[in-house]
Short mmCIF file of C-alpha atoms in Angstrom, two decimals:
data_model
loop_
_atom_site.label_atom_id
_atom_site.label_comp_id
_atom_site.label_asym_id
_atom_site.label_seq_id
_atom_site.Cartn_x
_atom_site.Cartn_y
_atom_site.Cartn_z
CA UNK A 1 -108.79 -43.32 173.86
CA UNK A 2 -111.87 -42.05 173.88
CA UNK A 3 -114.13 -41.59 171.08
CA UNK A 4 -116.81 -39.39 170.47
CA UNK A 5 -119.32 -40.16 168.58
CA UNK A 6 -122.53 -38.24 168.95
CA UNK A 7 -122.33 -35.90 165.83
CA UNK A 8 -121.53 -38.51 162.64
CA UNK A 9 -120.80 -36.76 159.66
CA UNK A 10 -120.63 -38.40 156.25
CA UNK A 11 -118.16 -37.91 153.20
CA UNK A 12 -118.72 -39.22 149.50
CA UNK A 13 -115.27 -40.97 148.43
CA UNK A 14 -114.54 -41.16 145.40
CA UNK A 15 -111.60 -43.15 145.26
CA UNK A 16 -113.50 -45.88 147.84
CA UNK A 17 -115.33 -47.57 145.11
CA UNK A 18 -112.23 -48.54 143.43
CA UNK A 19 -111.03 -50.95 145.92
CA UNK A 20 -114.11 -53.18 145.47
CA UNK A 21 -114.39 -53.09 141.86
CA UNK A 22 -112.95 -56.59 141.43
CA UNK A 23 -114.01 -58.07 144.34
CA UNK A 24 -114.76 -61.85 143.62
CA UNK A 25 -117.39 -62.54 145.68
CA UNK A 26 -116.36 -66.55 145.65
CA UNK A 27 -113.22 -65.77 147.56
CA UNK A 28 -112.49 -64.39 151.32
CA UNK A 29 -111.87 -60.48 151.56
CA UNK A 30 -109.18 -59.71 153.61
CA UNK A 31 -108.78 -55.99 154.58
CA UNK A 32 -106.45 -54.33 157.05
CA UNK A 33 -108.20 -51.79 158.83
CA UNK A 34 -105.24 -49.31 161.25
CA UNK A 35 -107.57 -47.42 163.49
CA UNK A 36 -110.34 -48.36 165.89
CA UNK A 37 -113.02 -50.23 164.46
CA UNK A 38 -116.22 -48.85 163.85
CA UNK A 39 -120.20 -50.55 163.75
CA UNK A 40 -120.21 -48.71 160.05
CA UNK A 41 -117.53 -50.61 158.74
CA UNK A 42 -118.08 -53.68 160.29
CA UNK A 43 -121.45 -53.90 159.10
CA UNK A 44 -120.27 -52.98 155.39
CA UNK A 45 -118.02 -55.99 155.61
CA UNK A 46 -120.98 -57.99 156.61
CA UNK A 47 -121.96 -58.38 153.26
CA UNK A 48 -118.44 -59.99 152.30
CA UNK A 49 -117.02 -63.37 153.07
CA UNK A 50 -114.14 -61.41 154.86
CA UNK A 51 -111.95 -61.17 157.54
CA UNK A 52 -111.12 -57.96 159.01
CA UNK A 53 -108.07 -57.01 161.06
CA UNK A 54 -108.48 -54.00 163.09
CA UNK A 55 -105.03 -52.52 164.89
CA UNK A 56 -105.80 -49.17 166.47
CA UNK A 57 -102.00 -47.60 166.74
CA UNK A 58 -103.61 -44.24 166.99
CA UNK A 59 -104.42 -45.18 170.65
CA UNK A 60 -100.59 -46.41 170.47
CA UNK A 61 -98.84 -43.92 169.90
CA UNK A 62 -96.25 -41.97 169.82
CA UNK A 63 -94.71 -44.74 168.62
CA UNK A 64 -90.49 -43.93 169.32
CA UNK A 65 -87.18 -46.01 169.99
CA UNK A 66 -84.97 -45.57 172.43
CA UNK A 67 -82.37 -47.84 174.11
CA UNK A 68 -84.46 -48.72 176.75
CA UNK A 69 -87.31 -50.45 174.23
CA UNK A 70 -87.22 -52.27 171.15
CA UNK A 71 -86.32 -51.48 167.72
CA UNK A 72 -89.18 -49.75 165.94
CA UNK A 73 -89.24 -52.86 163.53
CA UNK A 74 -89.46 -55.43 166.84
CA UNK A 75 -92.43 -52.91 168.30
CA UNK A 76 -94.46 -52.74 165.07
CA UNK A 77 -94.07 -56.62 164.95
CA UNK A 78 -95.54 -57.00 168.37
CA UNK A 79 -98.20 -54.31 167.52
CA UNK A 80 -99.46 -55.85 164.64
CA UNK A 81 -99.19 -59.15 164.92
CA UNK A 82 -100.21 -60.27 161.45
CA UNK A 83 -100.50 -64.32 161.42
CA UNK A 84 -98.05 -65.65 159.43
CA UNK A 85 -99.47 -66.41 155.84
CA UNK A 86 -101.70 -63.56 156.05
CA UNK A 87 -102.03 -61.42 152.94
CA UNK A 88 -104.10 -58.44 152.48
CA UNK A 89 -106.32 -57.75 149.66
CA UNK A 90 -106.97 -54.02 150.74
CA UNK A 91 -105.52 -51.90 153.67
CA UNK A 92 -107.07 -48.52 155.30
CA UNK A 93 -104.65 -46.20 156.26
CA UNK A 94 -106.87 -43.29 157.07
CA UNK A 95 -104.84 -40.61 159.01
CA UNK A 96 -102.12 -43.09 159.73
CA UNK A 97 -99.50 -41.49 157.95
CA UNK A 98 -99.78 -37.79 159.19
CA UNK A 99 -98.67 -39.12 162.65
CA UNK A 100 -96.15 -41.51 161.43
CA UNK A 101 -92.91 -39.45 160.52
CA UNK A 102 -90.47 -41.46 157.59
CA UNK A 103 -88.40 -43.45 160.11
CA UNK A 104 -91.10 -44.64 161.68
CA UNK A 105 -93.50 -45.07 158.69
CA UNK A 106 -90.11 -47.19 157.17
CA UNK A 107 -90.23 -49.91 160.39
CA UNK A 108 -94.47 -49.82 159.90
CA UNK A 109 -94.28 -50.89 156.51
CA UNK A 110 -91.04 -53.37 156.83
CA UNK A 111 -92.99 -55.21 158.59
CA UNK A 112 -96.31 -55.00 156.54
CA UNK A 113 -94.26 -55.45 153.49
CA UNK A 114 -94.37 -59.22 153.84
CA UNK A 115 -98.37 -59.37 153.80
CA UNK A 116 -98.96 -57.21 150.66
CA UNK A 117 -98.97 -58.92 146.82
CA UNK A 118 -98.76 -57.25 143.86
CA UNK A 119 -102.97 -56.46 143.90
CA UNK A 120 -102.96 -55.39 147.33
CA UNK A 121 -104.99 -52.10 147.46
CA UNK A 122 -104.68 -49.19 150.09
CA UNK A 123 -107.06 -45.88 150.34
CA UNK A 124 -105.25 -43.42 152.96
CA UNK A 125 -106.44 -39.92 153.99
CA UNK A 126 -103.45 -37.15 154.01
CA UNK A 127 -102.25 -33.85 153.51
CA UNK A 128 -101.63 -32.50 150.24
CA UNK A 129 -99.09 -29.79 152.11
CA UNK A 130 -97.92 -29.45 155.80
CA UNK A 131 -100.18 -26.72 156.66
CA UNK A 132 -102.85 -28.43 156.72
CA UNK A 133 -104.75 -28.18 160.09
CA UNK A 134 -104.68 -31.89 162.09
CA UNK A 135 -108.28 -32.99 161.95
CA UNK A 136 -109.43 -35.42 164.10
CA UNK A 137 -111.54 -37.80 162.84
CA UNK A 138 -112.06 -41.34 163.22
CA UNK A 139 -113.09 -42.98 159.78
CA UNK A 140 -115.60 -45.47 158.79
CA UNK A 141 -117.34 -47.28 155.34
CA UNK A 142 -121.12 -46.47 155.48
CA UNK A 143 -121.70 -46.97 152.22
CA UNK A 144 -119.56 -48.40 149.03
CA UNK A 145 -118.54 -44.63 147.94
CA UNK A 146 -119.31 -42.92 151.59
CA UNK A 147 -116.97 -42.66 154.47
CA UNK A 148 -118.40 -41.56 158.37
CA UNK A 149 -116.96 -38.86 160.12
CA UNK A 150 -116.76 -39.38 164.20
CA UNK A 151 -115.16 -37.29 166.12
CA UNK A 152 -112.26 -38.45 168.46
CA UNK A 153 -112.78 -36.85 172.03
CA UNK A 154 -109.06 -36.22 172.51
CA UNK A 155 -106.71 -35.48 169.58
CA UNK A 156 -104.14 -37.43 168.79
CA UNK A 157 -100.46 -36.76 170.08
CA UNK A 158 -97.91 -36.12 167.44
CA UNK A 159 -99.28 -34.80 164.08
CA UNK A 160 -96.48 -34.29 161.96
CA UNK A 161 -97.73 -34.84 158.35
CA UNK A 162 -94.93 -35.52 155.29
CA UNK A 163 -96.51 -33.61 152.16
CA UNK A 164 -97.71 -35.28 148.80
CA UNK A 165 -94.53 -36.38 147.33
CA UNK A 166 -92.69 -37.32 150.83
CA UNK A 167 -95.26 -39.77 151.53
CA UNK A 168 -94.98 -41.23 147.98
CA UNK A 169 -90.66 -41.21 148.56
CA UNK A 170 -91.51 -43.01 151.96
CA UNK A 171 -94.28 -45.45 150.90
CA UNK A 172 -92.41 -46.98 148.56
CA UNK A 173 -94.13 -50.33 148.94
CA UNK A 174 -96.63 -47.95 147.39
CA UNK A 175 -97.86 -46.74 144.01
CA UNK A 176 -100.14 -43.83 144.21
CA UNK A 177 -103.18 -44.39 141.37
CA UNK A 178 -105.27 -41.88 142.12
CA UNK A 179 -105.77 -38.89 144.32
CA UNK A 180 -107.80 -36.68 145.37
CA UNK A 181 -108.01 -33.41 146.92
CA UNK A 182 -109.84 -32.66 149.91
CA UNK A 183 -110.67 -29.14 151.58
CA UNK A 184 -108.31 -28.12 154.20
CA UNK A 185 -105.34 -29.18 151.42
CA UNK A 186 -106.24 -32.44 152.77
CA UNK A 187 -106.03 -35.79 150.20
CA UNK A 188 -107.80 -39.10 149.29
CA UNK A 189 -105.44 -41.27 147.94
CA UNK A 190 -105.66 -44.12 146.15
CA UNK A 191 -102.75 -46.59 146.40
CA UNK A 192 -101.43 -50.44 144.93
CA UNK A 193 -98.57 -52.19 146.27
CA UNK A 194 -95.21 -52.35 144.45
CA UNK A 195 -93.11 -54.84 145.24
CA UNK B 1 -125.62 -67.56 185.75
CA UNK B 2 -122.09 -67.25 186.80
CA UNK B 3 -122.68 -64.15 189.30
CA UNK B 4 -120.61 -61.53 190.28
CA UNK B 5 -119.05 -62.60 192.94
CA UNK B 6 -118.21 -65.89 191.46
CA UNK B 7 -115.02 -67.16 189.91
CA UNK B 8 -114.65 -70.10 187.26
CA UNK B 9 -111.19 -71.45 186.15
CA UNK B 10 -111.46 -74.34 184.00
CA UNK B 11 -113.60 -75.77 180.81
CA UNK B 12 -117.16 -74.68 180.84
CA UNK B 13 -119.59 -76.87 178.61
CA UNK B 14 -123.04 -77.98 178.80
CA UNK B 15 -126.47 -77.68 177.49
CA UNK B 16 -128.14 -74.45 178.56
CA UNK B 17 -127.41 -70.27 177.88
CA UNK B 18 -125.33 -69.39 180.44
CA UNK B 19 -124.83 -65.47 181.70
CA UNK B 20 -121.19 -64.21 182.97
CA UNK B 21 -121.78 -61.73 185.67
CA UNK B 22 -118.22 -63.26 187.00
CA UNK B 23 -114.57 -64.38 186.17
CA UNK B 24 -114.14 -67.08 184.15
CA UNK B 25 -110.83 -67.92 182.75
CA UNK B 26 -110.12 -71.57 180.47
CA UNK B 27 -112.64 -72.36 177.89
CA UNK B 28 -116.84 -72.09 177.63
CA UNK B 29 -117.91 -74.90 175.08
CA UNK B 30 -121.71 -74.17 174.52
CA UNK B 31 -121.76 -74.93 171.29
CA UNK B 32 -125.55 -75.18 170.66
CA UNK B 33 -126.65 -72.48 173.22
CA UNK B 34 -125.88 -68.50 173.84
CA UNK B 35 -123.70 -67.36 176.36
CA UNK B 36 -123.87 -63.70 177.21
CA UNK B 37 -120.89 -61.54 179.09
CA UNK B 38 -123.33 -58.54 181.59
CA UNK B 39 -121.18 -55.56 182.16
CA UNK B 40 -119.42 -56.75 185.13
CA UNK B 41 -118.43 -59.79 183.56
CA UNK B 42 -114.24 -60.58 182.67
CA UNK B 43 -113.71 -63.74 180.85
CA UNK B 44 -110.36 -64.89 179.86
CA UNK B 45 -111.25 -67.81 177.90
CA UNK B 46 -111.84 -68.73 174.01
CA UNK B 47 -115.81 -69.17 173.84
CA UNK B 48 -117.39 -71.28 171.46
CA UNK B 49 -121.57 -71.11 171.11
CA UNK B 50 -124.29 -70.14 168.76
CA UNK B 51 -124.48 -67.01 169.69
CA UNK B 52 -122.76 -64.48 172.02
CA UNK B 53 -123.10 -60.95 173.13
CA UNK B 54 -120.81 -59.06 175.09
CA UNK B 55 -121.10 -56.49 177.56
CA UNK B 56 -118.08 -57.05 179.71
CA UNK B 57 -114.35 -57.95 178.93
CA UNK B 58 -112.97 -60.35 177.21
CA UNK B 59 -109.75 -61.61 176.86
CA UNK B 60 -109.87 -64.75 173.92
CA UNK B 61 -110.81 -65.90 170.47
CA UNK B 62 -114.75 -66.22 170.00
CA UNK B 63 -116.56 -68.66 167.69
CA UNK B 64 -120.29 -68.48 167.06
CA UNK B 65 -122.28 -70.56 164.83
CA UNK B 66 -124.86 -67.70 164.53
CA UNK B 67 -124.21 -64.43 165.95
CA UNK B 68 -121.50 -62.37 167.85
CA UNK B 69 -122.45 -58.81 168.93
CA UNK B 70 -120.12 -56.61 170.80
CA UNK B 71 -122.42 -54.01 172.69
CA UNK B 72 -121.16 -50.56 173.92
CA UNK B 73 -120.09 -51.30 176.94
CA UNK B 74 -117.82 -54.48 176.07
CA UNK B 75 -114.44 -54.68 175.15
CA UNK B 76 -113.00 -57.49 173.67
CA UNK B 77 -109.20 -58.59 172.60
CA UNK B 78 -109.26 -61.72 170.34
CA UNK B 79 -110.29 -62.97 166.92
CA UNK B 80 -113.98 -63.50 165.65
CA UNK B 81 -115.60 -65.91 163.51
CA UNK B 82 -119.28 -65.96 163.10
CA UNK B 83 -121.63 -65.65 159.94
CA UNK B 84 -122.33 -62.08 161.40
CA UNK B 85 -121.00 -59.53 163.73
CA UNK B 86 -122.42 -56.62 165.73
CA UNK B 87 -120.00 -53.93 166.72
CA UNK B 88 -122.21 -50.86 168.55
CA UNK B 89 -120.54 -47.84 168.47
CA UNK B 90 -118.19 -46.93 171.61
CA UNK B 91 -117.77 -51.17 171.72
CA UNK B 92 -113.88 -51.57 172.32
CA UNK B 93 -112.37 -54.23 170.28
CA UNK B 94 -108.64 -55.13 168.81
CA UNK B 95 -108.33 -58.06 166.81
CA UNK B 96 -109.57 -59.86 163.61
CA UNK B 97 -113.05 -60.58 162.41
CA UNK B 98 -113.79 -63.57 160.10
CA UNK B 99 -117.53 -63.18 158.72
CA UNK B 100 -119.33 -65.23 155.97
CA UNK B 101 -122.89 -64.14 155.29
CA UNK B 102 -123.54 -66.96 152.54
CA UNK B 103 -122.82 -69.12 155.86
CA UNK B 104 -125.47 -66.61 157.82
CA UNK B 105 -127.78 -67.25 155.07
CA UNK B 106 -127.44 -71.11 155.14
CA UNK B 107 -127.34 -71.49 159.23
CA UNK B 108 -123.93 -73.28 158.71
CA UNK B 109 -121.41 -73.45 161.05
CA UNK B 110 -118.25 -71.27 160.53
CA UNK B 111 -115.34 -73.30 161.67
CA UNK B 112 -115.81 -76.59 159.69
CA UNK B 113 -116.42 -74.79 156.77
CA UNK B 114 -113.57 -72.35 156.65
CA UNK B 115 -109.98 -71.27 155.75
CA UNK B 116 -107.78 -71.75 158.86
CA UNK B 117 -107.11 -67.98 160.32
CA UNK B 118 -103.30 -68.79 158.95
CA UNK B 119 -103.71 -70.28 155.13
CA UNK B 120 -102.38 -67.61 152.91
CA UNK B 121 -104.55 -66.46 150.22
CA UNK B 122 -102.39 -67.13 147.27
CA UNK B 123 -103.77 -69.80 145.55
CA UNK B 124 -107.16 -67.54 145.24
CA UNK B 125 -108.15 -65.25 141.80
CA UNK B 126 -106.39 -62.08 142.25
CA UNK B 127 -108.49 -59.01 141.08
CA UNK B 128 -107.13 -57.71 137.99
CA UNK B 129 -106.51 -53.19 138.22
CA UNK B 130 -107.47 -50.70 135.84
CA UNK B 131 -107.17 -47.10 137.59
CA UNK B 132 -105.75 -44.10 136.17
CA UNK B 133 -103.56 -41.80 137.78
CA UNK B 134 -105.18 -38.40 138.36
#
């Protein structure tokens, strides 16, 4: 997928800082980023002793299971390729669940769940209601409270967002801690693992 | 330099900087030196060096004692371990990045001091959380 980053913009985040409220600088931070790796994000985390796992699932969409393909679970196992024993402190799910239906989301979570702990936190962008228009942003962290927005050159296929209550039901291994309503009925979410 | 028409299979080791414009398959071990993969370079190997710069394609794990740079034309699939990693916008990267700024400050080699890639973090101190709904 071609990325277009000519005109980056920024967006202040009220919830992002909470991910780092209780970081112990003596320990390694393990981050799961579902999306393309952007320079800002790598630069930001360069201040931490950390391991960043970048999986650009957007370039693999749509993910479907047919009679001729492996199950969704097996496809995610292969796509995510999370090393055994990995436990994520922070998960970044920016727009991901706008492109996965309920069944696909459940398969994704079934692969992710063993790599969560009760202290795992997640930050996501989603929608408040399904009439929210598709946005084709690329996201990076430029500062503790600032998200950098880039623009994708091509739209991601398969936009089928779940509204907030549907998503909350689907993401059964996360508890929604805080949410902020953004323009265009978009949502910023802060979640904690519920195992 | 490994020129654009050169293809090497096996282990590359030595005590000088290396610029790769051709193909290398195997392992590259230049611990105290710089390895750069040019635009036309295609490397299917694990790379171990002091500094690594990628302008071409690399499939394999990269470990550097000081710095890894993936330029905007770079395409890397593999895991990176280095005190500092720089990714330019437009770079294509899939894998994990293991960084340690304290190792960068001391110039310490990261590999021996770090926990293995698959080591569980369960014994590490966990942060508390006190979040409000809203």
